[in-house]
Amino acid sequence: MTAITPKAASALPDFCEGIQYFGEALPDFATYGATPAIDSDKVAIASPTDTTAVYQTLLAADALRYLTLQITGSKASGHPGGFASQAEAYAALVMLGYKNIITEVGHHAPGFYSAMFLDRSLEDMGIFTVQQLRDRFREKHGLLGHLSGYIPGILAPAGPLGQGQHFAMAAALLHRDQLFPFTLGDGGLGEPYIMSSMAHFNTAYPSVTNFLPVLVWNGYSQEHHSMVSLKTNDEMKAYWQGNGFAEVILVDAKEFDDQNQPGDYVDSTAFSFQQRLAFTQAVLVAVDKAARSALSGKLTVFIIKQLKGAGVHARGAKSHNLYPKDTLDAPHIISALQTRALSQEAWQTVRTNAERAGGGPAAKTVVTEFELPLADLGELPLEEYAVGGEPKVSTTAMGRLVGIVGQKDKNFLVTNADGNEASGIGNINQALKIIHPTTDDLYNQAPNGQVYEPLSEDACAGLAVGLSLMGARTLWCSYESFAINGLPIWQTVIQAMAELRRQTPSTITLFTAGALEQGRNGWTHQRPEIEAYFASMMRNGNVFPLFPPDANSIQACYDWALTTKNKGIVITASKSPLPIHTTLKQTQQGLEDGAIVLHEIAGGKQVVFAVIGDMTLIPVFEAAAFLETEGIGVKIVSIINPRRLYRPSDVAWDTCSEADGGFIDDAKFTELFGGDALIGVTGGAAAMLEPIMLRSNSKRDTFAWKRGETTASAGELMAFNGLTAEALTKRAIELVH
């Protein structure tokens, strides 16, 4: 191996600047490596058994390994080992023309960045050379440690395990003619809830099989052996078959080993060159078979079994990540790079194939680089109920609109963990039908429905937000108390949306049956801490929790949410009939101002109640009536859109790709909340009241959820948490006197 000298570097293609080591040409390079296997007018190799194609797939795998190790070594940080163990599989997918590749594994990021560099996708962010690739790794506005939607050519974020399949299934549902492989590590195979989510999806959409799990079975997790490392090949196949996979295709490097490596997991880069080619051909042929199977209607998995860290600086879990000692000057890193080094001519062949594969750079060809056309919804027919008239169920009023949206937009999907009827939105099921292989009118079931109902909040949230990220409209419905189990992927997507270089419909959720209603169902249903999570996320800049106080307001909130882009919008409302306090116009104003005044009576001193929620208004109105008899002025303000009540400097709104800088000024804040005393009231977490408490100069206090208890009524539960008219009245009098 030879290091680049300044003189040698001047003859190199520009993109090679920054490559530290070059090797001699591999055997038979002139015959099989000099002319790119993908012709200039083609998007893939002609045949997976063609010797030239196999040879150059091996070159591509080594190029990916080299770049992955060099860019992580440049910062002595990052994760090369997992991606390295499946480099042949990734290279095979690209050589076969498939570039809509997603990953389950955030730690595969440097490998994906290497692939995006090779096909020139990263030129869209100013990365033209390997030196720039090294410089921008793990830097702000660069190549983050885990995958982000900010990176050209990358279809979906990756970080938390248990999520990648949702993105692949969502993309497959929207683009039936394209393949969406996603890499999945054996270390994360048991994460919630990979297998069950794919099984439910396959039951709901048996013909949508154009997503392809690529299991990277390398025997190790992050710091130890993986929990499936002792399975035999037959046991692993049976595991996937038992979970509904019709085609299980496995390639085991051990079967090609001619170096007598110990153990069940071996490193193919240690084989003789001929056996390396044999292994690469087996992978190429198997990936081609798996892709064709998935595209032809069979639920398929491809499994590559190869030792973790194959071809990089260490093996097993020790290859997972680099430490401060693992610099480019360290002898073991130098040795690994020199061993993997390609010749200058080989780099050019790899680059040309990568460019041509799939019809061009991923940044110009993958589905997420284009905005999905959306059906025109027109003007939704909002139904305005009379203020002070008959109580109405907010969720039911919104459900009527949801049905109309679904009828106009056939890509639209509603997800719920089998609970629409219980949430007062059975009308959604009636209008759109639950997706089920058993047609049953009594239960509103039909195979071609638009309501997706797995008994898993992760699966509900995952498909809904995955579709939203891919460009479609969705609604995730849940009880507030259960939604916490679906929040990890929701949060992942919201952060990705803040970074996207394109517009996509906001993720919209409807969380019903707040803790105040659910108290009578026992402690399992009382989890309003989720509101604290959303309260903290408001500072991200694109998260908007909405609290409509009635059935008119919720319609205006949903109507507004449908017009927004790249936001996370959480609508929380009760499923009980409650009074109508607002007009549609009032909520439309409240969405801009953050809050609206529902009631105001002047007095000697004035108490302002800043109220979040609908049911919490009941004791507040009772307290107001008593205070007014005592000559104390009262103003009741309903907080609909608390994100608007922060100061601009409190929120990272200007860092979001679709920046929303709407905040009320101090004069408007004083107009809404100014008084002698301010009492914030919420049936959820007190953190949601933070923007009001930050800005108010009045004497103030908060009444909020403390903890759950089994009670016979919502009123009894509110009393247990101190949310009573008596307590509010007493505190108001204390504050003004």
PDB file of N, CA and C in Angstrom, residues 689-725:
ATOM      1  N   LEU A 689     -48.338  25.210  31.231  1.00  0.00           N
ATOM      2  CA  LEU A 689     -48.651  26.603  31.566  1.00  0.00           C
ATOM      3  C   LEU A 689     -47.408  27.487  31.573  1.00  0.00           C
ATOM      4  N   GLU A 690     -46.249  26.925  31.268  1.00  0.00           N
ATOM      5  CA  GLU A 690     -45.006  27.676  31.388  1.00  0.00           C
ATOM      6  C   GLU A 690     -45.001  29.006  30.637  1.00  0.00           C
ATOM      7  N   PRO A 691     -45.435  29.071  29.375  1.00  0.00           N
ATOM      8  CA  PRO A 691     -45.341  30.362  28.683  1.00  0.00           C
ATOM      9  C   PRO A 691     -46.123  31.477  29.367  1.00  0.00           C
ATOM     10  N   ILE A 692     -47.238  31.140  30.012  1.00  0.00           N
ATOM     11  CA  ILE A 692     -48.033  32.165  30.699  1.00  0.00           C
ATOM     12  C   ILE A 692     -47.325  32.593  31.978  1.00  0.00           C
ATOM     13  N   MET A 693     -46.817  31.617  32.711  1.00  0.00           N
ATOM     14  CA  MET A 693     -46.149  31.931  33.969  1.00  0.00           C
ATOM     15  C   MET A 693     -44.834  32.690  33.748  1.00  0.00           C
ATOM     16  N   LEU A 694     -44.171  32.435  32.626  1.00  0.00           N
ATOM     17  CA  LEU A 694     -42.941  33.157  32.308  1.00  0.00           C
ATOM     18  C   LEU A 694     -43.185  34.647  32.096  1.00  0.00           C
ATOM     19  N   ARG A 695     -44.300  34.968  31.460  1.00  0.00           N
ATOM     20  CA  ARG A 695     -44.517  36.353  31.009  1.00  0.00           C
ATOM     21  C   ARG A 695     -45.363  37.181  31.965  1.00  0.00           C
ATOM     22  N   SER A 696     -46.133  36.541  32.806  1.00  0.00           N
ATOM     23  CA  SER A 696     -47.042  37.288  33.670  1.00  0.00           C
ATOM     24  C   SER A 696     -46.288  37.988  34.799  1.00  0.00           C
ATOM     25  N   ASN A 697     -46.715  39.198  35.107  1.00  0.00           N
ATOM     26  CA  ASN A 697     -46.164  39.952  36.238  1.00  0.00           C
ATOM     27  C   ASN A 697     -47.145  40.023  37.400  1.00  0.00           C
ATOM     28  N   SER A 698     -48.276  39.321  37.251  1.00  0.00           N
ATOM     29  CA  SER A 698     -49.286  39.322  38.310  1.00  0.00           C
ATOM     30  C   SER A 698     -48.875  38.375  39.433  1.00  0.00           C
ATOM     31  N   LYS A 699     -49.521  38.524  40.591  1.00  0.00           N
ATOM     32  CA  LYS A 699     -49.459  37.461  41.574  1.00  0.00           C
ATOM     33  C   LYS A 699     -50.087  36.240  40.910  1.00  0.00           C
ATOM     34  N   ARG A 700     -49.464  35.074  41.086  1.00  0.00           N
ATOM     35  CA  ARG A 700     -49.968  33.954  40.298  1.00  0.00           C
ATOM     36  C   ARG A 700     -49.752  32.626  41.002  1.00  0.00           C
ATOM     37  N   ASP A 701     -50.499  31.647  40.490  1.00  0.00           N
ATOM     38  CA  ASP A 701     -50.426  30.299  41.033  1.00  0.00           C
ATOM     39  C   ASP A 701     -50.910  29.338  39.952  1.00  0.00           C
ATOM     40  N   THR A 702     -50.679  28.041  40.171  1.00  0.00           N
ATOM     41  CA  THR A 702     -51.148  27.032  39.226  1.00  0.00           C
ATOM     42  C   THR A 702     -51.930  25.952  39.956  1.00  0.00           C
ATOM     43  N   PHE A 703     -52.935  25.465  39.268  1.00  0.00           N
ATOM     44  CA  PHE A 703     -53.678  24.286  39.695  1.00  0.00           C
ATOM     45  C   PHE A 703     -53.520  23.258  38.579  1.00  0.00           C
ATOM     46  N   ALA A 704     -52.997  22.090  38.907  1.00  0.00           N
ATOM     47  CA  ALA A 704     -52.693  21.113  37.871  1.00  0.00           C
ATOM     48  C   ALA A 704     -52.810  19.702  38.434  1.00  0.00           C
ATOM     49  N   TRP A 705     -52.670  18.767  37.544  1.00  0.00           N
ATOM     50  CA  TRP A 705     -52.709  17.347  37.888  1.00  0.00           C
ATOM     51  C   TRP A 705     -51.599  17.003  38.878  1.00  0.00           C
ATOM     52  N   LYS A 706     -51.959  16.157  39.842  1.00  0.00           N
ATOM     53  CA  LYS A 706     -50.966  15.657  40.789  1.00  0.00           C
ATOM     54  C   LYS A 706     -50.726  14.166  40.576  1.00  0.00           C
ATOM     55  N   ARG A 707     -51.772  13.386  40.739  1.00  0.00           N
ATOM     56  CA  ARG A 707     -51.636  11.965  40.418  1.00  0.00           C
ATOM     57  C   ARG A 707     -53.012  11.338  40.283  1.00  0.00           C
ATOM     58  N   GLY A 708     -53.021  10.143  39.702  1.00  0.00           N
ATOM     59  CA  GLY A 708     -54.274   9.461  39.441  1.00  0.00           C
ATOM     60  C   GLY A 708     -54.808   8.719  40.646  1.00  0.00           C
ATOM     61  N   GLU A 709     -56.084   8.450  40.571  1.00  0.00           N
ATOM     62  CA  GLU A 709     -56.761   7.655  41.593  1.00  0.00           C
ATOM     63  C   GLU A 709     -58.010   7.071  40.949  1.00  0.00           C
ATOM     64  N   THR A 710     -58.430   5.925  41.425  1.00  0.00           N
ATOM     65  CA  THR A 710     -59.667   5.339  40.916  1.00  0.00           C
ATOM     66  C   THR A 710     -60.841   6.057  41.564  1.00  0.00           C
ATOM     67  N   THR A 711     -61.692   6.648  40.731  1.00  0.00           N
ATOM     68  CA  THR A 711     -62.828   7.431  41.237  1.00  0.00           C
ATOM     69  C   THR A 711     -64.075   7.070  40.448  1.00  0.00           C
ATOM     70  N   ALA A 712     -65.206   7.494  40.970  1.00  0.00           N
ATOM     71  CA  ALA A 712     -66.482   7.170  40.335  1.00  0.00           C
ATOM     72  C   ALA A 712     -66.905   8.211  39.313  1.00  0.00           C
ATOM     73  N   SER A 713     -66.260   9.384  39.333  1.00  0.00           N
ATOM     74  CA  SER A 713     -66.661  10.446  38.408  1.00  0.00           C
ATOM     75  C   SER A 713     -65.475  11.356  38.136  1.00  0.00           C
ATOM     76  N   ALA A 714     -65.608  12.111  37.061  1.00  0.00           N
ATOM     77  CA  ALA A 714     -64.559  13.068  36.734  1.00  0.00           C
ATOM     78  C   ALA A 714     -64.459  14.142  37.812  1.00  0.00           C
ATOM     79  N   GLY A 715     -65.590  14.557  38.334  1.00  0.00           N
ATOM     80  CA  GLY A 715     -65.579  15.573  39.379  1.00  0.00           C
ATOM     81  C   GLY A 715     -64.834  15.120  40.612  1.00  0.00           C
ATOM     82  N   GLU A 716     -65.017  13.861  40.981  1.00  0.00           N
ATOM     83  CA  GLU A 716     -64.327  13.319  42.150  1.00  0.00           C
ATOM     84  C   GLU A 716     -62.822  13.268  41.917  1.00  0.00           C
ATOM     85  N   LEU A 717     -62.426  12.931  40.689  1.00  0.00           N
ATOM     86  CA  LEU A 717     -60.999  12.891  40.375  1.00  0.00           C
ATOM     87  C   LEU A 717     -60.407  14.296  40.407  1.00  0.00           C
ATOM     88  N   MET A 718     -61.149  15.287  39.881  1.00  0.00           N
ATOM     89  CA  MET A 718     -60.665  16.665  39.942  1.00  0.00           C
ATOM     90  C   MET A 718     -60.520  17.108  41.393  1.00  0.00           C
ATOM     91  N   ALA A 719     -61.464  16.717  42.227  1.00  0.00           N
ATOM     92  CA  ALA A 719     -61.388  17.085  43.644  1.00  0.00           C
ATOM     93  C   ALA A 719     -60.167  16.459  44.296  1.00  0.00           C
ATOM     94  N   PHE A 720     -59.861  15.209  43.936  1.00  0.00           N
ATOM     95  CA  PHE A 720     -58.681  14.540  44.477  1.00  0.00           C
ATOM     96  C   PHE A 720     -57.411  15.310  44.136  1.00  0.00           C
ATOM     97  N   ASN A 721     -57.420  15.970  42.990  1.00  0.00           N
ATOM     98  CA  ASN A 721     -56.258  16.739  42.548  1.00  0.00           C
ATOM     99  C   ASN A 721     -56.368  18.232  42.870  1.00  0.00           C
ATOM    100  N   GLY A 722     -57.354  18.582  43.691  1.00  0.00           N
ATOM    101  CA  GLY A 722     -57.489  19.980  44.109  1.00  0.00           C
ATOM    102  C   GLY A 722     -58.090  20.889  43.063  1.00  0.00           C
ATOM    103  N   LEU A 723     -58.675  20.333  42.036  1.00  0.00           N
ATOM    104  CA  LEU A 723     -59.254  21.139  40.955  1.00  0.00           C
ATOM    105  C   LEU A 723     -60.751  21.318  41.197  1.00  0.00           C
ATOM    106  N   THR A 724     -61.069  22.111  42.216  1.00  0.00           N
ATOM    107  CA  THR A 724     -62.471  22.349  42.563  1.00  0.00           C
ATOM    108  C   THR A 724     -62.761  23.837  42.572  1.00  0.00           C
ATOM    109  N   ALA A 725     -64.046  24.155  42.436  1.00  0.00           N
ATOM    110  CA  ALA A 725     -64.452  25.560  42.478  1.00  0.00           C
ATOM    111  C   ALA A 725     -64.084  26.182  43.819  1.00  0.00           C
TER     112      ALA A 725
END
